[in-house]
GROMACS .gro file of C-alpha atoms in nm:
model
  179
    1UNK     CA    1 -15.486 -15.055  -5.753
    2UNK     CA    2 -15.756 -15.331  -5.655
    3UNK     CA    3 -15.991 -15.543  -5.948
    4UNK     CA    4 -15.839 -15.497  -6.253
    5UNK     CA    5 -15.745 -15.632  -6.610
    6UNK     CA    6 -15.538 -15.560  -6.848
    7UNK     CA    7 -15.444 -15.806  -7.156
    8UNK     CA    8 -15.238 -15.763  -7.466
    9UNK     CA    9 -15.066 -15.468  -7.342
   10UNK     CA   10 -14.685 -15.451  -7.298
   11UNK     CA   11 -14.521 -15.364  -6.921
   12UNK     CA   12 -14.995 -15.387  -6.775
   13UNK     CA   13 -14.882 -15.373  -6.473
   14UNK     CA   14 -14.511 -15.109  -6.389
   15UNK     CA   15 -14.546 -15.019  -6.095
   16UNK     CA   16 -14.239 -14.748  -6.004
   17UNK     CA   17 -14.328 -14.547  -5.691
   18UNK     CA   18 -14.318 -14.658  -5.302
   19UNK     CA   19 -14.586 -14.811  -5.109
   20UNK     CA   20 -14.842 -14.873  -5.351
   21UNK     CA   21 -15.071 -15.232  -5.311
   22UNK     CA   22 -15.232 -15.418  -5.575
   23UNK     CA   23 -15.435 -15.653  -5.468
   24UNK     CA   24 -15.685 -15.851  -5.744
   25UNK     CA   25 -15.585 -15.782  -6.044
   26UNK     CA   26 -15.592 -16.030  -6.341
   27UNK     CA   27 -15.339 -15.969  -6.675
   28UNK     CA   28 -15.312 -16.179  -6.981
   29UNK     CA   29 -15.162 -16.250  -7.329
   30UNK     CA   30 -14.895 -15.926  -7.268
   31UNK     CA   31 -14.629 -15.942  -7.546
   32UNK     CA   32 -14.419 -15.798  -7.208
   33UNK     CA   33 -14.442 -15.849  -6.814
   34UNK     CA   34 -14.758 -15.849  -6.606
   35UNK     CA   35 -14.627 -15.697  -6.349
   36UNK     CA   36 -14.256 -15.466  -6.278
   37UNK     CA   37 -14.225 -15.348  -5.936
   38UNK     CA   38 -13.917 -15.128  -5.975
   39UNK     CA   39 -14.070 -14.925  -5.688
   40UNK     CA   40 -13.973 -14.964  -5.362
   41UNK     CA   41 -14.203 -15.171  -5.069
   42UNK     CA   42 -14.500 -15.191  -5.254
   43UNK     CA   43 -14.760 -15.502  -5.150
   44UNK     CA   44 -14.880 -15.763  -5.439
   45UNK     CA   45 -15.154 -15.994  -5.335
   46UNK     CA   46 -15.391 -16.310  -5.480
   47UNK     CA   47 -15.280 -16.101  -5.819
   48UNK     CA   48 -15.264 -16.347  -6.201
   49UNK     CA   49 -15.006 -16.326  -6.448
   50UNK     CA   50 -15.134 -16.538  -6.705
   51UNK     CA   51 -14.965 -16.546  -7.048
   52UNK     CA   52 -14.677 -16.333  -7.055
   53UNK     CA   53 -14.396 -16.325  -7.362
   54UNK     CA   54 -14.154 -16.254  -7.067
   55UNK     CA   55 -14.186 -16.275  -6.589
   56UNK     CA   56 -14.526 -16.252  -6.544
   57UNK     CA   57 -14.354 -16.089  -6.224
   58UNK     CA   58 -14.060 -15.847  -6.283
   59UNK     CA   59 -13.884 -15.674  -5.917
   60UNK     CA   60 -13.574 -15.438  -5.966
   61UNK     CA   61 -13.716 -15.238  -5.642
   62UNK     CA   62 -13.654 -15.302  -5.259
   63UNK     CA   63 -13.859 -15.460  -4.933
   64UNK     CA   64 -14.069 -15.522  -5.161
   65UNK     CA   65 -14.422 -15.847  -5.021
   66UNK     CA   66 -14.567 -16.087  -5.281
   67UNK     CA   67 -14.821 -16.282  -5.090
   68UNK     CA   68 -15.100 -16.526  -5.230
   69UNK     CA   69 -14.981 -16.454  -5.623
   70UNK     CA   70 -14.959 -16.664  -5.939
   71UNK     CA   71 -14.778 -16.663  -6.207
   72UNK     CA   72 -14.807 -16.928  -6.507
   73UNK     CA   73 -14.775 -16.978  -6.901
   74UNK     CA   74 -14.522 -16.748  -6.958
   75UNK     CA   75 -14.391 -16.826  -7.319
   76UNK     CA   76 -14.018 -16.769  -7.380
   77UNK     CA   77 -13.756 -16.959  -7.231
   78UNK     CA   78 -13.615 -16.724  -7.031
   79UNK     CA   79 -13.966 -16.616  -6.884
   80UNK     CA   80 -14.006 -16.674  -6.542
   81UNK     CA   81 -14.293 -16.684  -6.366
   82UNK     CA   82 -14.091 -16.382  -6.092
   83UNK     CA   83 -13.767 -16.241  -6.179
   84UNK     CA   84 -13.581 -16.023  -5.941
   85UNK     CA   85 -13.336 -15.842  -5.827
   86UNK     CA   86 -13.388 -15.646  -5.580
   87UNK     CA   87 -13.288 -15.651  -5.181
   88UNK     CA   88 -13.477 -15.778  -4.955
   89UNK     CA   89 -13.811 -15.876  -5.045
   90UNK     CA   90 -13.991 -16.151  -4.977
   91UNK     CA   91 -14.227 -16.426  -5.159
   92UNK     CA   92 -14.433 -16.561  -4.908
   93UNK     CA   93 -14.688 -16.850  -5.079
   94UNK     CA   94 -14.630 -16.775  -5.427
   95UNK     CA   95 -14.712 -17.029  -5.734
   96UNK     CA   96 -14.521 -17.119  -6.075
   97UNK     CA   97 -14.646 -17.292  -6.284
   98UNK     CA   98 -14.658 -17.402  -6.617
   99UNK     CA   99 -14.384 -17.175  -6.705
  100UNK     CA  100 -14.157 -17.187  -7.028
  101UNK     CA  101 -13.799 -17.043  -6.754
  102UNK     CA  102 -13.744 -17.046  -6.396
  103UNK     CA  103 -14.061 -17.025  -6.143
  104UNK     CA  104 -13.823 -16.831  -5.961
  105UNK     CA  105 -13.527 -16.637  -5.979
  106UNK     CA  106 -13.349 -16.386  -5.816
  107UNK     CA  107 -13.007 -16.346  -6.079
  108UNK     CA  108 -12.857 -16.110  -5.830
  109UNK     CA  109 -13.008 -15.901  -5.514
  110UNK     CA  110 -12.991 -15.982  -5.109
  111UNK     CA  111 -13.157 -16.038  -4.878
  112UNK     CA  112 -13.374 -16.171  -5.015
  113UNK     CA  113 -13.698 -16.448  -4.868
  114UNK     CA  114 -13.869 -16.706  -5.018
  115UNK     CA  115 -14.057 -16.925  -4.762
  116UNK     CA  116 -14.386 -17.107  -4.868
  117UNK     CA  117 -14.429 -17.085  -5.260
  118UNK     CA  118 -14.491 -17.339  -5.439
  119UNK     CA  119 -14.299 -17.406  -5.811
  120UNK     CA  120 -14.407 -17.706  -6.058
  121UNK     CA  121 -14.369 -17.822  -6.393
  122UNK     CA  122 -14.157 -17.514  -6.502
  123UNK     CA  123 -13.885 -17.612  -6.773
  124UNK     CA  124 -13.668 -17.401  -6.656
  125UNK     CA  125 -13.519 -17.466  -6.272
  126UNK     CA  126 -13.801 -17.412  -5.999
  127UNK     CA  127 -13.675 -17.208  -5.814
  128UNK     CA  128 -13.268 -17.037  -5.909
  129UNK     CA  129 -13.021 -16.864  -5.770
  130UNK     CA  130 -12.749 -16.649  -5.779
  131UNK     CA  131 -12.759 -16.396  -5.533
  132UNK     CA  132 -12.591 -16.462  -5.229
  133UNK     CA  133 -12.752 -16.394  -4.903
  134UNK     CA  134 -13.105 -16.441  -4.938
  135UNK     CA  135 -13.280 -16.673  -4.712
  136UNK     CA  136 -13.506 -16.997  -4.903
  137UNK     CA  137 -13.730 -17.210  -4.679
  138UNK     CA  138 -13.988 -17.432  -4.661
  139UNK     CA  139 -14.117 -17.459  -4.994
  140UNK     CA  140 -14.227 -17.779  -5.229
  141UNK     CA  141 -14.089 -17.798  -5.613
  142UNK     CA  142 -14.192 -18.069  -5.818
  143UNK     CA  143 -14.127 -18.169  -6.235
  144UNK     CA  144 -13.898 -17.805  -6.245
  145UNK     CA  145 -13.583 -17.839  -6.474
  146UNK     CA  146 -13.445 -18.085  -6.684
  147UNK     CA  147 -13.210 -18.269  -6.368
  148UNK     CA  148 -12.898 -18.215  -6.518
  149UNK     CA  149 -12.833 -17.825  -6.604
  150UNK     CA  150 -13.165 -17.707  -6.533
  151UNK     CA  151 -13.317 -17.876  -6.115
  152UNK     CA  152 -13.636 -17.816  -5.870
  153UNK     CA  153 -13.374 -17.634  -5.654
  154UNK     CA  154 -13.097 -17.470  -5.796
  155UNK     CA  155 -12.798 -17.246  -5.660
  156UNK     CA  156 -12.567 -17.053  -5.941
  157UNK     CA  157 -12.254 -17.014  -5.640
  158UNK     CA  158 -12.079 -17.269  -5.522
  159UNK     CA  159 -12.179 -17.410  -5.214
  160UNK     CA  160 -12.436 -17.241  -5.174
  161UNK     CA  161 -12.255 -16.894  -5.124
  162UNK     CA  162 -12.417 -16.706  -4.794
  163UNK     CA  163 -12.790 -16.835  -4.925
  164UNK     CA  164 -12.922 -17.069  -4.649
  165UNK     CA  165 -13.213 -17.297  -4.849
  166UNK     CA  166 -13.368 -17.501  -4.554
  167UNK     CA  167 -13.687 -17.759  -4.499
  168UNK     CA  168 -13.802 -17.720  -4.813
  169UNK     CA  169 -13.960 -18.032  -5.066
  170UNK     CA  170 -13.826 -18.147  -5.362
  171UNK     CA  171 -13.707 -18.408  -5.589
  172UNK     CA  172 -13.402 -18.246  -5.797
  173UNK     CA  173 -13.121 -18.078  -5.629
  174UNK     CA  174 -12.821 -17.862  -5.804
  175UNK     CA  175 -12.613 -17.872  -5.489
  176UNK     CA  176 -12.613 -18.048  -5.126
  177UNK     CA  177 -12.554 -17.729  -4.964
  178UNK     CA  178 -12.946 -17.759  -5.085
  179UNK     CA  179 -13.152 -17.879  -4.813
   0.00000   0.00000   0.00000
């Protein structure tokens, strides 16, 4: 799916199949998530989700690759820019800016990789991890959360469990195991 736009639709671009490519698509002002990926091994490159009520990008499938996408202005406090529960997904070089929820949220799932992403000015945590055995490296997160219950970087697990946090740039964090 290349060079499409959608507005005012619920579940605008919903991918349940496997091995699809979504490139240069634009979704805006929709009541549901902009992009919802429940299939496996899909690739999303250079897409924009702007002004969604819920997640900009929802990822429940496994082994998907997202690179250089933008999630901006989700308008509900549970609306993360990127909301992930699948396993083995990789998000590289994506941006989450000015969302009411978290910028990037892994609420469960294992072996996901967040590498070189940017999360700025989100009302909740910039990157929030609830799953285990995930790798979060070389990301930038600034101006996110309130610094009390939400932070630039947050791990919901005691001592980060088996999550690896390395070489990230940030102002606030929930635990010393985040680096």
